[in-house]
Amino acid sequence: MKKNIAHVLTGRAKQITPEETVIQPLPHKDFRFANPFIVIHHIGPETIAPGSAMRIHPHPHRGFSPVTFMISGEGYHMDNAGHSGTITDGGIQWMFAGKGLLHSEGPTKDMLERGGAWELIQIWVNVPKAHKWDDPYYQAATAEELPFVLEQEGVRLRLASGELEGKKSPMKSFTPITAIVGTIAAGKTVKLTARPGDPALLYVYRGQVTVNGTAATMHQLYVFGSEGEDIELTATSDAGILFLTGEPINEPIAAKDNFVMNTAGEVEQALEDYRNGVFGTLQY
């Protein structure tokens, strides 16, 4: 049975720093969360001029995992829990903020010096209450470490999280999700599945597609309903997509600023902790 489509949402520009604007399809005025998926931010595609100085300066997180899919470019991560890393075209980084940390991110110094194409998608993955106060961790994988799935000519989709077709992503998470990202050539059709009742999203970051008979284009997000499980996707032009599904977290959500907790009081405590220096310091 084909999975029903509850919404097709168009991402809107959102300024997240004085220098940086993202396209945000989730949350949206017509649909807030698909727990465990809280936020989707799309940066680019854009060209960084040689000698630029753009980056997102140190900021706090608590209670969830920011996960970054690097479409093109070279991005860095650094946090005050002692983690650092670099990802390039097709790579992924998965930071679990846990009880709290400061981190900074953006193009690497080398990329800023030489310039080049820059595009990424970042999602915020919620974690169960039982793990929100665990110690932070960081992991990353190159494109080559993420297996191809749903293979056919003209289809280059990688398994960034979860298991499919007997293949497994190296990413580990407190929240079991499947994430598939990549490109589909015009005229090609792929078939995806999501269990009835599980949250499922499909974001179009490039081109145009038709899914279960409903068309969408760049910057639009399909939000699937609870019924059915089959998702048939046809690229009507060369397209790039991010597909997400996973087990729901049936707990209250309080999301504000850079925090995803269970109650408003916990978010206010996080804000107060940040103001009082509990999150520590980070120089870069």
CSV table of C-alpha atoms in Angstrom, one decimal:
chain,number,residue,atom,x,y,z
A,1,MET,CA,0.0,0.0,0.0
A,2,LYS,CA,1.4,3.4,-1.0
A,3,LYS,CA,2.2,5.7,1.9
A,4,ASN,CA,-0.1,8.7,2.2
A,5,ILE,CA,1.3,12.2,1.9
A,6,ALA,CA,0.2,14.5,4.7
A,7,HIS,CA,2.0,17.7,3.6
A,8,VAL,CA,4.3,19.1,0.9
A,9,LEU,CA,6.1,22.0,2.7
A,10,THR,CA,8.1,24.7,1.0
A,11,GLY,CA,11.3,25.7,2.9
A,12,ARG,CA,11.7,29.3,3.8
A,13,ALA,CA,14.8,31.4,4.2
A,14,LYS,CA,15.8,31.8,7.9
A,15,GLN,CA,18.7,33.9,9.1
A,16,ILE,CA,20.6,31.9,11.7
A,17,THR,CA,23.6,34.3,12.1
A,18,PRO,CA,24.3,37.8,10.9
A,19,GLU,CA,26.3,36.2,8.0
A,20,GLU,CA,24.4,33.0,7.3
A,21,THR,CA,20.9,32.2,5.9
A,22,VAL,CA,19.5,28.7,5.5
A,23,ILE,CA,16.4,27.2,3.9
A,24,GLN,CA,14.3,25.7,6.6
A,25,PRO,CA,11.5,23.3,5.6
A,26,LEU,CA,11.2,21.9,9.1
A,27,PRO,CA,9.8,23.2,11.5
A,28,HIS,CA,7.2,24.9,9.3
A,29,LYS,CA,4.2,27.0,10.1
A,30,ASP,CA,1.9,24.2,8.8
A,31,PHE,CA,3.8,21.4,10.5
A,32,ARG,CA,6.1,21.5,13.5
A,33,PHE,CA,7.9,18.2,14.2
A,34,ALA,CA,8.1,14.6,12.9
A,35,ASN,CA,9.7,13.3,16.2
A,36,PRO,CA,12.5,12.3,16.2
A,37,PHE,CA,13.2,14.8,13.3
A,38,ILE,CA,13.1,18.3,14.7
A,39,VAL,CA,14.9,20.6,12.2
A,40,ILE,CA,16.1,20.5,8.6
A,41,HIS,CA,18.4,23.3,7.4
A,42,HIS,CA,19.7,23.5,3.9
A,43,ILE,CA,22.7,25.7,3.1
A,44,GLY,CA,23.6,26.5,-0.5
A,45,PRO,CA,24.3,25.7,-3.2
A,46,GLU,CA,26.6,28.6,-3.2
A,47,THR,CA,30.1,29.5,-4.2
A,48,ILE,CA,32.5,30.7,-1.5
A,49,ALA,CA,34.8,33.4,-2.8
A,50,PRO,CA,38.6,32.9,-2.1
A,51,GLY,CA,39.6,34.7,1.0
A,52,SER,CA,36.2,34.5,2.7
A,53,ALA,CA,35.8,34.3,6.5
A,54,MET,CA,32.4,32.8,7.0
A,55,ARG,CA,31.7,30.3,9.8
A,56,ILE,CA,29.2,29.7,12.6
A,57,HIS,CA,30.9,30.8,15.8
A,58,PRO,CA,30.8,28.8,19.1
A,59,HIS,CA,27.3,28.1,20.3
A,60,PRO,CA,25.7,25.7,22.8
A,61,HIS,CA,23.6,22.5,22.3
A,62,ARG,CA,21.9,20.1,24.6
A,63,GLY,CA,19.6,17.1,24.3
A,64,PHE,CA,19.8,16.0,20.7
A,65,SER,CA,22.1,15.2,17.7
A,66,PRO,CA,22.9,17.8,14.9
A,67,VAL,CA,23.7,15.6,11.9
A,68,THR,CA,25.4,17.2,8.8
A,69,PHE,CA,25.3,15.8,5.3
A,70,MET,CA,28.0,17.5,3.2
A,71,ILE,CA,26.8,17.8,-0.4
A,72,SER,CA,29.8,19.7,-1.6
A,73,GLY,CA,32.6,21.5,0.0
A,74,GLU,CA,34.9,20.9,3.0
A,75,GLY,CA,33.5,21.5,6.5
A,76,TYR,CA,35.0,21.4,10.0
A,77,HIS,CA,33.7,20.6,13.4
A,78,MET,CA,35.2,21.6,16.8
A,79,ASP,CA,33.7,21.4,20.3
A,80,ASN,CA,34.8,21.8,23.9
A,81,ALA,CA,34.3,18.2,24.7
A,82,GLY,CA,37.6,17.5,22.8
A,83,HIS,CA,36.2,16.5,19.4
A,84,SER,CA,37.2,17.8,16.0
A,85,GLY,CA,36.8,16.6,12.5
A,86,THR,CA,36.5,17.5,8.8
A,87,ILE,CA,34.1,16.2,6.2
A,88,THR,CA,34.1,16.6,2.4
A,89,ASP,CA,31.8,15.9,-0.5
A,90,GLY,CA,29.3,13.1,0.4
A,91,GLY,CA,30.5,12.8,4.0
A,92,ILE,CA,28.5,12.9,7.2
A,93,GLN,CA,29.2,14.1,10.7
A,94,TRP,CA,27.1,13.2,13.7
A,95,MET,CA,27.5,15.1,16.9
A,96,PHE,CA,25.6,14.0,20.0
A,97,ALA,CA,25.3,17.1,22.3
A,98,GLY,CA,24.0,15.1,25.3
A,99,LYS,CA,24.2,17.0,28.6
A,100,GLY,CA,25.7,20.0,26.7
A,101,LEU,CA,28.7,21.5,24.9
A,102,LEU,CA,29.8,24.4,22.8
A,103,HIS,CA,30.8,23.8,19.1
A,104,SER,CA,31.6,25.7,16.0
A,105,GLU,CA,31.3,24.7,12.4
A,106,GLY,CA,31.6,25.9,8.8
A,107,PRO,CA,34.0,25.8,5.9
A,108,THR,CA,37.6,24.8,6.7
A,109,LYS,CA,40.3,27.3,6.7
A,110,ASP,CA,41.7,25.7,3.5
A,111,MET,CA,38.4,26.0,1.7
A,112,LEU,CA,38.0,29.6,2.8
A,113,GLU,CA,41.4,30.4,1.3
A,114,ARG,CA,40.8,28.7,-2.0
A,115,GLY,CA,37.0,29.1,-2.4
A,116,GLY,CA,34.7,26.7,-4.1
A,117,ALA,CA,31.2,25.1,-4.1
A,118,TRP,CA,29.5,24.9,-0.7
A,119,GLU,CA,26.3,23.0,0.1
A,120,LEU,CA,25.1,21.0,3.1
A,121,ILE,CA,22.0,19.8,4.9
A,122,GLN,CA,21.8,19.6,8.7
A,123,ILE,CA,19.1,17.8,10.6
A,124,TRP,CA,18.4,17.7,14.3
A,125,VAL,CA,17.7,14.2,15.6
A,126,ASN,CA,16.0,14.0,18.9
A,127,VAL,CA,17.0,11.4,21.5
A,128,PRO,CA,15.0,9.7,24.2
A,129,LYS,CA,14.8,11.4,27.6
A,130,ALA,CA,16.8,8.5,29.1
A,131,HIS,CA,19.9,9.7,27.1
A,132,LYS,CA,19.6,13.5,27.1
A,133,TRP,CA,22.1,13.8,29.9
A,134,ASP,CA,24.7,11.4,28.6
A,135,ASP,CA,28.2,12.5,27.7
A,136,PRO,CA,28.6,14.1,24.2
A,137,TYR,CA,30.2,12.2,21.4
A,138,TYR,CA,31.3,12.9,17.8
A,139,GLN,CA,31.6,10.6,14.7
A,140,ALA,CA,32.1,11.1,11.0
A,141,ALA,CA,32.3,9.1,7.8
A,142,THR,CA,33.5,9.8,4.3
A,143,ALA,CA,31.3,9.2,1.3
A,144,GLU,CA,33.3,6.0,0.6
A,145,GLU,CA,32.4,4.6,4.0
A,146,LEU,CA,28.6,5.0,3.3
A,147,PRO,CA,27.3,2.1,1.2
A,148,PHE,CA,25.3,2.6,-2.0
A,149,VAL,CA,21.7,1.3,-1.9
A,150,LEU,CA,18.9,1.0,-4.4
A,151,GLU,CA,21.5,0.7,-7.1
A,152,GLN,CA,20.8,1.2,-10.7
A,153,GLU,CA,22.2,3.2,-13.6
A,154,GLY,CA,21.7,6.9,-12.9
A,155,VAL,CA,21.0,6.4,-9.2
A,156,ARG,CA,23.7,7.3,-6.6
A,157,LEU,CA,22.1,7.0,-3.2
A,158,ARG,CA,24.1,6.3,0.0
A,159,LEU,CA,23.0,4.9,3.3
A,160,ALA,CA,24.0,7.5,5.8
A,161,SER,CA,22.3,5.9,8.8
A,162,GLY,CA,20.5,2.6,9.5
A,163,GLU,CA,20.4,-0.7,7.6
A,164,LEU,CA,19.0,-1.6,4.2
A,165,GLU,CA,19.5,-4.4,1.7
A,166,GLY,CA,21.8,-6.2,4.1
A,167,LYS,CA,24.1,-3.1,4.3
A,168,LYS,CA,24.8,-1.0,7.3
A,169,SER,CA,25.9,2.6,7.9
A,170,PRO,CA,28.8,3.1,10.3
A,171,MET,CA,26.9,5.8,12.2
A,172,LYS,CA,25.7,4.9,15.7
A,173,SER,CA,22.8,6.6,17.4
A,174,PHE,CA,20.6,6.4,20.5
A,175,THR,CA,17.7,7.0,18.0
A,176,PRO,CA,17.3,4.3,15.3
A,177,ILE,CA,16.8,6.1,12.0
A,178,THR,CA,17.3,5.4,8.3
A,179,ALA,CA,18.8,8.2,6.3
A,180,ILE,CA,19.4,7.9,2.5
A,181,VAL,CA,21.0,10.8,0.6
A,182,GLY,CA,22.1,11.3,-3.0
A,183,THR,CA,21.1,11.9,-6.6
A,184,ILE,CA,18.7,10.4,-9.1
A,185,ALA,CA,18.9,11.1,-12.8
A,186,ALA,CA,15.9,12.4,-14.7
A,187,GLY,CA,13.5,9.6,-15.6
A,188,LYS,CA,14.7,7.1,-13.0
A,189,THR,CA,12.4,5.6,-10.4
A,190,VAL,CA,13.3,4.2,-7.0
A,191,LYS,CA,11.1,2.5,-4.4
A,192,LEU,CA,11.5,3.3,-0.7
A,193,THR,CA,9.6,2.0,2.3
A,194,ALA,CA,8.7,3.3,5.7
A,195,ARG,CA,6.9,1.2,8.3
A,196,PRO,CA,3.3,2.2,9.0
A,197,GLY,CA,3.2,4.6,12.0
A,198,ASP,CA,6.9,5.6,11.7
A,199,PRO,CA,7.7,9.3,10.9
A,200,ALA,CA,9.0,9.6,7.3
A,201,LEU,CA,10.2,12.7,5.4
A,202,LEU,CA,11.7,13.2,2.0
A,203,TYR,CA,13.4,16.5,1.2
A,204,VAL,CA,14.2,17.6,-2.4
A,205,TYR,CA,17.5,19.6,-2.3
A,206,ARG,CA,17.9,19.7,-6.1
A,207,GLY,CA,15.7,19.3,-9.2
A,208,GLN,CA,12.1,18.0,-9.4
A,209,VAL,CA,10.5,14.7,-8.4
A,210,THR,CA,7.1,13.0,-8.2
A,211,VAL,CA,6.4,10.8,-5.2
A,212,ASN,CA,3.3,8.6,-5.1
A,213,GLY,CA,1.8,10.8,-7.8
A,214,THR,CA,2.5,14.1,-6.1
A,215,ALA,CA,5.0,16.5,-7.6
A,216,ALA,CA,7.6,18.6,-5.6
A,217,THR,CA,10.6,20.6,-6.5
A,218,MET,CA,13.8,22.0,-4.9
A,219,HIS,CA,13.4,23.1,-1.3
A,220,GLN,CA,10.2,21.2,-0.8
A,221,LEU,CA,9.6,18.5,1.9
A,222,TYR,CA,7.2,15.6,1.8
A,223,VAL,CA,5.8,14.7,5.2
A,224,PHE,CA,4.2,11.2,5.0
A,225,GLY,CA,1.2,10.2,7.1
A,226,SER,CA,0.9,7.0,9.2
A,227,GLU,CA,-0.9,4.9,6.6
A,228,GLY,CA,0.9,2.6,4.1
A,229,GLU,CA,4.5,1.9,3.6
A,230,ASP,CA,5.5,2.1,-0.1
A,231,ILE,CA,7.0,5.2,-1.5
A,232,GLU,CA,7.6,5.4,-5.3
A,233,LEU,CA,9.9,8.3,-6.4
A,234,THR,CA,10.5,9.3,-10.0
A,235,ALA,CA,12.9,12.1,-10.9
A,236,THR,CA,11.3,14.4,-13.5
A,237,SER,CA,14.7,16.2,-13.7
A,238,ASP,CA,18.1,15.4,-12.3
A,239,ALA,CA,17.4,15.5,-8.6
A,240,GLY,CA,19.0,15.3,-5.2
A,241,ILE,CA,17.0,13.9,-2.2
A,242,LEU,CA,17.3,13.2,1.5
A,243,PHE,CA,15.0,10.5,2.8
A,244,LEU,CA,14.5,10.0,6.6
A,245,THR,CA,12.5,7.6,8.6
A,246,GLY,CA,12.8,6.0,12.0
A,247,GLU,CA,11.2,4.9,15.2
A,248,PRO,CA,9.0,7.6,16.8
A,249,ILE,CA,9.9,9.0,20.2
A,250,ASN,CA,6.6,9.3,22.0
A,251,GLU,CA,7.7,11.9,24.6
A,252,PRO,CA,7.0,15.6,25.0
A,253,ILE,CA,9.2,18.0,23.0
A,254,ALA,CA,10.3,21.4,24.1
A,255,ALA,CA,12.6,22.9,21.4
A,256,LYS,CA,13.9,26.4,21.6
A,257,ASP,CA,17.0,28.1,20.4
A,258,ASN,CA,19.7,25.5,20.3
A,259,PHE,CA,18.1,23.0,22.8
A,260,VAL,CA,15.7,20.1,22.4
A,261,MET,CA,14.4,18.9,25.8
A,262,ASN,CA,11.2,17.5,27.2
A,263,THR,CA,9.9,20.5,29.1
A,264,ALA,CA,10.0,24.3,28.9
A,265,GLY,CA,11.6,24.3,32.3
A,266,GLU,CA,14.5,22.2,31.0
A,267,VAL,CA,15.0,24.6,28.1
A,268,GLU,CA,15.0,27.6,30.4
A,269,GLN,CA,17.6,25.8,32.6
A,270,ALA,CA,19.8,25.3,29.5
A,271,LEU,CA,19.5,29.0,28.6
A,272,GLU,CA,20.4,29.9,32.2
A,273,ASP,CA,23.3,27.4,32.2
A,274,TYR,CA,24.7,29.0,29.0
A,275,ARG,CA,24.4,32.5,30.5
A,276,ASN,CA,26.2,31.3,33.6
A,277,GLY,CA,29.1,29.7,31.8
A,278,VAL,CA,28.1,26.1,32.6
A,279,PHE,CA,28.7,25.1,29.0
A,280,GLY,CA,32.3,26.2,29.3
A,281,THR,CA,34.3,28.0,26.6
A,282,LEU,CA,35.6,27.4,23.1
A,283,GLN,CA,38.1,29.6,21.4
A,284,TYR,CA,37.4,28.6,17.8
